[in-house]
Amino acid sequence: MSVKVYKIDIGFNFINYIALQLNKLKKDYRKIIFISANRRPIRFIEKTIDLDTALRVDFYTIEDFVKDIVINYSDEIPTVHSKLEREIYFLELIQKIPELYEKLGGNDVKVFPWAKRLSKLFDEIDKQLLGDKLKDFYYVEALDEAKEILENLKSLYRKYEKDYKNFTYNGNIFKRASDLTSTDKFHDEFRDTLFIFSGLIYLSNSELKMMKNISETADIYFFVQTDLQEREDETLGFDTFKIVDNLIMKLNKYVKSDIEEIKDDKNTAETEFYFYQFPDTHSEAAEIFKIVRDKYRASDDKKSPEKLAVVLPDARTLFPLLAYFDKNDDLHINISMGYPFGNTDVGMFLDSLFHVLIDMDRRYKTTSSYIVDSKLLLRLLNSNILNLFKNEIVSSANMLKDQLFEKQSSTYKFEESEDFFRLLLVKFLEIKDIYSLRKSFLNLFNQFDNKILQKDKYKFTTQILQYFYNEVVENLNLLNSERKVDVLFSYHLIKEIVNDMTIPFEGHPLEGIQIMGMLEARLLSFENIIIADVNEGVLPAGDKIDPLLPEEIKVELGLTSFKEKEMLMRYNFFRLVYSAKNAYVMYKSGATGVDKYIKSRFVEQLILLNELKAKKEFQVYTHELALSKFENIDNKIAKDGEIKEHFKKLFREGNISPSRINYYMQCPYAYYLKYIKGVKGRIKLDEDFEADKLGTIVHKFFEENFKNYLDKRVTKEDLEYICKSIKQEIDNLPDYKYVDKDGSIKRFLKKLDNFRIKALRLILKYRIETYFENILYNQSDFKLLALEKELNFDSLKLHGFADRIDEIENGKIRVIDYKTGTGKLMPYKNKVAILIENSSDILNNYDDKVLCEVRSCINSVQMHCYILMAKEKFNAEVLAEIHHIGASKKHEVVEKLSDEHIEDYKKLIEYILNHMKNSGYIYALPDKHCEHCDYNHFCRYF
């Protein structure tokens, strides 16, 4: 029988071409089997072909096809293992070798991750048909645990093969199917049949064997897209589409094929590229929404699913993006992608619950009391999921929060009669086997209030809960109910399972704006494509080190290497963008919180290619800030009598502190919660050190050790002595000899054990040494005028306390503010200048956008306020400095601001104060600061 490979240029609409071929080929064959790499293209093809063709073609994904073979052509159908069964099987396989079990950790918690890695390895070995070639490896550079497994690899696989005769799983299903396709039963079924394989860019050995077997009884058409128009200069060496040539070469080793190229020399229109750089996800989501809204409303065919698509390689961007669509009913969207279960409210709730349980279980073993760390408990109590439980649990949770706020204790002791403990926690604390673990989850689900779950607003959460119940709780029934487990292992077992779980979105009907993941976009083409998060670690995904199997051994075994995986990701990305009329490529840059964003090498390649063609630098649209996270969503509340009276009183009494102005500038809604409604912020109890306490200790050390030099000249020798004295005080910790009004400092120091005290001393001494090293190198002698000096600026009713005031050269005044944290607090001078130039146009507008522009320019008003107040006090030239005692690099230690443009800064401070008085609304201004806000645990704008 014949095998034909069709290389189709990416300028063709792949779906339309295949649909056209199916309509033509249906009359030539008794049956057509269409096999795709993924399900989404099938939906598009089914929508395109006529009804008669649809009835004569059987559509499969490759995974569904091999399952169908195993089920229909096996003499004895094997039992398909769930993921849970599979992982437990491998744990028990290792347990059967006591020496190996001990060397891998000696308990289930430590051994389980290795069991999971071994499961994944054997799964790929099955799919690649490498079991017969397997051998033991002696790899000196591997981890000790990995060495033990690799040195027993062959015998472990033989045990697994024997045990798995009546069971099957992903890779094993492919292995079985590759044998079953050679049987007479299979061949008899598929004579006079055409098999069409589409979009399979990388073929495993089992898939190649299947194709060879199928070719003996049926025709095969193999469709693949590639670049036949030389869109990339080959001399640059990118080899984007080389993976297609490698695929065909590999296929021809198994079957002889004829190759035909399908291209249209007239269709040479090149993709128009637009590049965007963002500081954070919310800015990115805002711009995506704007582009989508404008493109959709301008479209003459709004129902077409091929006009506009948003591709999200990082699924975490989905929910921030959907926030913009929620109240825009005229934009019809269709979502088809997977969302990580662990990132959902349900996933985070379960994680918080088990952290509380593990801590309680650990403490109970030594105290016989149910005590828990307050931070862990508070994290659980702040979960939105708790609002879905029955009233007894919700009421008890609220009472617990009140007690934690009131007592401010680092731990909480449960009474067994408390509803929260009795109804929610105790069953989990009694876990001793799989049976009791399942009972614990059943009890958990019984505590939900079904009336609340039935509300439309909780529809999605209810679906996620049901998904977890079906995938995890129900599958616990498949395990040996008497198998011993405890709370700690239960957590690791569930965590390992849910880490790989994604909530599937499969959108219907197929029309409108398509939002999908990168895998779902394979084979599809769109007129306008927006691809977000094209960053290293996302596209391509990070080169994760496999603790079990080094890359060298993977290559030697014949397993898929990381290089091959990257080639596949590169192909999928470039095929997608080159097939579009307009491609909007977006990436994040800089650092936010713990994330550091690096532009993807794929973006670098695209920009370079476009610049070489255009012979000029390519424009990148840079967004510095998402001005309003909810542009068309009501992000404001009207000022009522209480709010208006608050601001009247504030300006009547005066004494407005810079920190209060900052708080309002960052987010008026947070200001409203703190200063007007008096809502207490979330307690933040760090496991080791509390930042506010460290700041207080450092400030006090500086104040007391500089005190002896008031009204005196301070030399470098004096600074060296002050540094030495402060370090001596640090060595004396936890002894603290200064006034501690509320006792919080001494309580904080008292709760630290010896290890943390030593760590605290090291951290503080390092910071002090770094700080003084910089000061001694860069500063001249000065006269110390004041410490903790009260200052005012009457015309703006400003009031504050400066940490230190010096007189430096030529009678200039220096105002210093100590900071134990890091981060830029000085203004962006160019931005300020531009804003002031247009001040007559915008600074009389008290909306959210202008306030955001002011915020993005000025960063913090604190030093500007100190300059104004110091000039009024001393009537001299003033320099303001922020001294970062927490800085780790010398150039980060001191930020300076002169009074050169103080009138411009004064205008901006006046604007913020006028915004307080004159704006008719309290605005929420979501941005990167939200991550650290005291109110983000319940803020509806976060």
Coordinates of C-alpha atoms in Angstrom, one line a residue, residues 417-749:
S417 CA -15.2 21.4 70.8
E418 CA -14.6 24.2 68.3
D419 CA -16.7 23.7 65.2
F420 CA -13.9 24.5 62.8
F421 CA -11.7 21.8 64.4
R422 CA -14.5 19.3 64.9
L423 CA -16.2 19.5 61.5
L424 CA -13.2 20.2 59.2
L425 CA -9.9 19.1 60.7
V426 CA -10.3 16.2 63.1
K427 CA -11.1 13.6 60.4
F428 CA -7.8 14.4 58.6
L429 CA -5.8 14.2 61.8
E430 CA -7.1 10.7 62.3
I431 CA -5.8 9.4 59.0
K432 CA -4.1 6.1 59.3
D433 CA -4.8 4.3 56.0
I434 CA -6.2 4.9 52.5
Y435 CA -9.7 4.1 53.8
S436 CA -9.6 6.9 56.4
L437 CA -8.0 9.3 53.9
R438 CA -11.0 8.8 51.6
K439 CA -13.4 9.2 54.5
S440 CA -11.7 12.5 55.4
F441 CA -12.3 13.9 51.9
L442 CA -15.9 12.6 51.9
N443 CA -16.4 14.4 55.2
L444 CA -14.9 17.6 53.7
F445 CA -17.3 17.5 50.7
N446 CA -20.2 16.9 53.0
Q447 CA -19.4 20.1 54.8
F448 CA -20.1 22.3 51.7
D449 CA -23.4 24.1 51.6
N450 CA -25.1 22.8 48.4
K451 CA -27.3 25.9 48.2
I452 CA -24.3 28.1 47.9
L453 CA -22.6 25.8 45.4
Q454 CA -25.6 26.0 43.2
K455 CA -25.4 29.7 42.8
D456 CA -24.3 30.8 39.3
K457 CA -21.3 32.8 40.7
Y458 CA -19.8 29.6 42.1
K459 CA -20.4 27.5 39.0
F460 CA -16.7 27.3 38.0
T461 CA -15.5 26.5 41.6
T462 CA -18.2 23.8 41.8
Q463 CA -16.9 22.2 38.6
I464 CA -13.3 22.3 39.9
L465 CA -14.5 20.6 43.2
Q466 CA -16.3 17.9 41.2
Y467 CA -13.2 17.4 39.0
F468 CA -11.0 16.9 42.1
Y469 CA -13.6 14.5 43.5
N470 CA -13.7 12.4 40.3
E471 CA -10.0 12.4 39.6
V472 CA -8.6 11.9 43.2
V473 CA -11.3 11.0 45.8
E474 CA -13.0 8.4 43.6
N475 CA -9.7 7.0 42.5
L476 CA -8.7 6.3 46.1
N477 CA -11.2 3.5 45.9
L478 CA -8.9 1.8 43.4
L479 CA -6.1 1.5 46.0
N480 CA -5.7 -1.0 48.8
S481 CA -7.9 0.5 51.5
E482 CA -5.7 -1.0 54.2
R483 CA -2.5 0.6 52.9
K484 CA -0.9 2.6 55.8
V485 CA -0.6 6.4 55.3
D486 CA -0.4 9.3 57.6
V487 CA -1.2 13.0 57.2
L488 CA 2.3 13.9 55.9
F489 CA 2.4 11.2 53.2
S490 CA -1.3 11.9 52.3
Y491 CA -0.3 15.5 51.5
H492 CA 2.7 14.4 49.4
L493 CA 0.6 11.8 47.6
I494 CA -2.2 14.3 46.8
K495 CA 0.2 17.0 45.9
E496 CA 2.1 14.8 43.4
I497 CA -1.1 14.0 41.7
V498 CA -2.7 17.5 41.6
N499 CA 0.6 19.1 40.4
D500 CA 0.0 17.4 37.1
M501 CA -3.7 18.0 37.0
T502 CA -5.2 20.7 34.7
I503 CA -8.7 21.9 34.6
P504 CA -9.8 21.3 31.0
F505 CA -11.7 24.0 29.1
E506 CA -13.3 22.8 25.8
G507 CA -15.2 25.6 24.3
H508 CA -18.4 25.3 22.4
P509 CA -19.8 26.5 20.1
L510 CA -16.8 27.0 17.8
E511 CA -17.1 30.7 17.0
G512 CA -15.8 34.1 18.0
I513 CA -12.6 35.0 19.8
Q514 CA -10.5 31.9 20.5
I515 CA -8.5 31.8 23.7
M516 CA -6.3 28.7 23.9
G517 CA -3.0 27.2 25.1
M518 CA 0.0 26.7 22.9
L519 CA -0.6 23.0 22.5
E520 CA -4.3 23.6 21.5
A521 CA -3.2 26.0 18.8
R522 CA -1.2 23.3 16.9
L523 CA -2.2 23.1 13.2
L524 CA -4.5 26.1 13.5
S525 CA -4.2 29.3 11.6
F526 CA -5.7 32.7 12.4
E527 CA -5.8 36.0 10.6
N528 CA -4.8 37.8 13.8
I529 CA -2.9 36.0 16.5
I530 CA -1.8 37.4 19.9
I531 CA 0.7 35.3 21.8
A532 CA 1.4 36.3 25.4
D533 CA 4.3 35.5 27.8
V534 CA 6.9 34.7 25.1
N535 CA 9.6 34.5 27.8
E536 CA 12.4 32.2 28.6
G537 CA 11.1 29.4 30.9
V538 CA 7.7 29.6 29.1
L539 CA 8.6 29.5 25.4
P540 CA 10.8 27.5 25.4
A541 CA 10.0 25.9 28.7
G542 CA 12.9 25.8 31.2
D543 CA 15.5 23.1 30.8
K544 CA 14.5 21.3 34.0
I545 CA 17.2 19.1 35.4
D546 CA 16.0 15.5 35.8
P547 CA 17.4 14.3 39.2
L548 CA 17.0 10.7 38.0
L549 CA 18.3 10.7 34.4
P550 CA 21.0 13.0 33.2
E551 CA 20.7 14.3 29.6
E552 CA 23.7 12.2 28.4
I553 CA 22.0 8.9 29.4
K554 CA 18.7 10.0 27.8
V555 CA 20.5 10.5 24.5
E556 CA 22.4 7.1 24.9
L557 CA 19.1 5.3 25.6
G558 CA 17.3 7.0 22.7
L559 CA 14.8 8.9 24.8
T560 CA 13.6 12.4 23.9
S561 CA 16.3 15.0 24.7
F562 CA 15.6 18.5 25.8
K563 CA 17.1 19.8 22.5
E564 CA 14.5 17.8 20.6
K565 CA 11.7 19.2 22.9
E566 CA 13.0 22.7 22.2
M567 CA 13.0 22.1 18.5
L568 CA 9.3 21.0 18.7
M569 CA 8.4 24.2 20.8
R570 CA 10.3 26.3 18.3
Y571 CA 8.4 24.7 15.3
N572 CA 5.0 25.2 17.0
F573 CA 5.6 28.8 17.8
F574 CA 7.0 29.9 14.4
R575 CA 4.5 27.9 12.4
L576 CA 1.7 29.7 14.3
V577 CA 3.1 33.2 13.8
Y578 CA 4.1 32.7 10.2
S579 CA 0.7 31.5 9.3
A580 CA -1.0 34.7 10.5
K581 CA -1.7 38.0 8.7
N582 CA -0.9 39.9 11.9
A583 CA 1.0 38.6 14.8
Y584 CA 1.2 40.4 18.2
V585 CA 4.1 38.9 20.2
M586 CA 4.2 39.9 23.9
Y587 CA 6.7 39.3 26.6
K588 CA 7.5 40.5 30.1
S589 CA 10.7 42.2 31.1
G590 CA 12.3 43.1 34.4
A591 CA 11.5 41.6 37.9
T592 CA 8.3 41.4 39.9
G593 CA 8.4 39.8 43.3
V594 CA 10.2 36.5 43.0
D595 CA 9.9 36.4 39.2
K596 CA 12.6 37.6 36.8
Y597 CA 11.5 37.9 33.2
I598 CA 13.8 37.4 30.3
K599 CA 12.7 37.9 26.7
S600 CA 12.5 34.5 24.8
R601 CA 15.2 33.6 22.3
F602 CA 12.2 33.1 19.9
V603 CA 11.5 36.8 20.2
E604 CA 15.1 37.7 19.6
Q605 CA 15.1 35.6 16.5
L606 CA 11.9 37.2 15.2
I607 CA 13.2 40.7 15.9
L608 CA 16.5 40.0 14.2
L609 CA 14.9 38.6 11.1
N610 CA 12.5 41.5 10.8
E611 CA 15.3 44.1 11.3
L612 CA 17.4 42.4 8.6
K613 CA 14.5 42.5 6.2
A614 CA 13.5 46.1 7.0
K615 CA 17.2 47.2 7.4
K616 CA 16.3 49.3 10.5
E617 CA 15.7 48.7 14.2
F618 CA 12.3 47.2 14.9
Q619 CA 9.9 49.1 17.2
V620 CA 8.9 47.4 20.5
Y621 CA 5.9 48.9 22.2
T622 CA 6.9 49.2 25.9
H623 CA 4.3 49.5 28.6
E624 CA 5.6 50.6 32.0
L625 CA 2.4 50.3 33.9
A626 CA -1.2 49.0 33.7
L627 CA -3.0 52.2 34.4
S628 CA -6.3 50.6 35.1
K629 CA -6.7 46.9 35.5
F630 CA -10.5 47.1 35.0
E631 CA -10.8 49.7 32.3
N632 CA -14.5 49.0 31.5
I633 CA -15.3 47.5 34.9
D634 CA -16.5 49.6 37.8
N635 CA -13.3 50.1 39.8
K636 CA -14.6 52.9 42.0
I637 CA -17.1 53.7 44.7
A638 CA -18.8 57.1 45.0
K639 CA -17.8 59.2 48.0
D640 CA -20.6 59.1 50.6
G641 CA -21.0 61.3 53.7
E642 CA -18.6 59.3 55.8
I643 CA -15.8 59.6 53.2
K644 CA -16.3 63.3 52.6
E645 CA -16.3 64.0 56.3
H646 CA -13.1 62.1 56.8
F647 CA -11.3 64.3 54.2
K648 CA -12.8 67.5 55.6
K649 CA -11.5 66.6 59.0
L650 CA -8.1 65.6 57.7
F651 CA -7.5 69.0 56.0
R652 CA -9.1 70.9 58.8
E653 CA -6.8 69.4 61.4
G654 CA -3.7 69.2 59.1
N655 CA -0.6 67.2 60.1
I656 CA -0.8 65.1 57.0
S657 CA 2.1 62.6 57.0
P658 CA 4.0 61.6 53.8
S659 CA 3.2 58.0 54.5
R660 CA -0.5 58.7 54.4
I661 CA -0.2 60.6 51.1
N662 CA 1.8 57.6 49.7
Y663 CA -0.9 55.2 50.8
Y664 CA -3.5 57.2 49.0
M665 CA -1.4 57.5 45.9
Q666 CA -0.7 53.8 45.7
C667 CA -4.4 52.9 45.9
P668 CA -7.2 55.1 47.3
Y669 CA -9.3 52.0 47.9
A670 CA -6.6 50.6 50.2
Y671 CA -6.5 54.0 51.9
Y672 CA -10.3 53.9 52.3
L673 CA -10.1 50.5 54.0
K674 CA -7.3 51.5 56.3
Y675 CA -8.0 55.0 57.3
I676 CA -11.7 55.5 56.8
K677 CA -13.2 52.0 57.5
G678 CA -10.5 51.0 60.0
V679 CA -10.2 47.5 58.6
K680 CA -7.2 45.7 60.0
G681 CA -4.8 44.4 57.4
R682 CA -4.0 40.7 57.1
I683 CA -1.6 39.5 59.8
K684 CA 1.8 38.6 58.2
L685 CA 3.7 36.3 60.4
D686 CA 6.9 35.4 58.7
E687 CA 8.4 32.1 59.7
D688 CA 11.7 33.6 60.7
F689 CA 12.0 37.4 60.8
E690 CA 9.3 40.1 60.7
A691 CA 10.5 43.0 58.5
D692 CA 8.8 45.7 60.5
K693 CA 10.5 44.5 63.7
L694 CA 13.9 44.4 62.1
G695 CA 13.3 47.9 60.8
T696 CA 12.5 49.2 64.3
I697 CA 15.5 47.5 65.8
V698 CA 17.9 49.0 63.2
H699 CA 16.4 52.5 63.4
K700 CA 16.8 52.4 67.2
F701 CA 20.4 51.3 67.0
F702 CA 21.2 54.1 64.6
E703 CA 19.4 56.7 66.7
E704 CA 21.0 55.7 70.0
N705 CA 24.5 55.4 68.5
F706 CA 24.4 58.7 66.6
K707 CA 22.9 60.6 69.6
N708 CA 26.3 61.4 71.2
Y709 CA 27.3 63.4 68.1
L710 CA 24.4 65.9 68.1
D711 CA 25.7 69.4 67.1
K712 CA 29.1 68.0 66.5
R713 CA 31.3 67.3 63.4
V714 CA 31.2 63.7 62.5
T715 CA 34.3 62.3 60.9
K716 CA 35.1 59.0 59.1
E717 CA 36.7 57.8 62.4
D718 CA 33.5 58.6 64.2
L719 CA 31.5 56.6 61.7
E720 CA 33.8 53.6 62.1
Y721 CA 33.3 53.8 65.8
I722 CA 29.5 54.0 65.4
C723 CA 29.6 51.0 63.1
K724 CA 31.6 49.0 65.7
S725 CA 29.2 50.0 68.5
I726 CA 26.1 48.9 66.5
K727 CA 27.7 45.6 65.7
Q728 CA 28.4 45.1 69.4
E729 CA 24.7 45.7 70.1
I730 CA 23.8 43.2 67.5
D731 CA 26.1 40.6 69.1
N732 CA 24.2 41.1 72.4
L733 CA 20.8 40.2 70.8
P734 CA 18.4 38.9 72.0
D735 CA 19.1 41.4 74.8
Y736 CA 17.5 44.7 73.9
K737 CA 18.0 47.6 76.3
Y738 CA 15.9 50.3 74.8
V739 CA 12.3 51.4 75.5
D740 CA 9.8 48.9 73.9
K741 CA 6.4 50.6 74.5
D742 CA 4.1 47.7 73.5
G743 CA 6.7 44.9 74.2
S744 CA 6.5 43.7 70.5
I745 CA 10.2 43.8 70.0
K746 CA 11.1 41.8 73.0
R747 CA 8.3 39.3 72.2
F748 CA 9.6 39.0 68.7
L749 CA 13.2 38.3 69.9

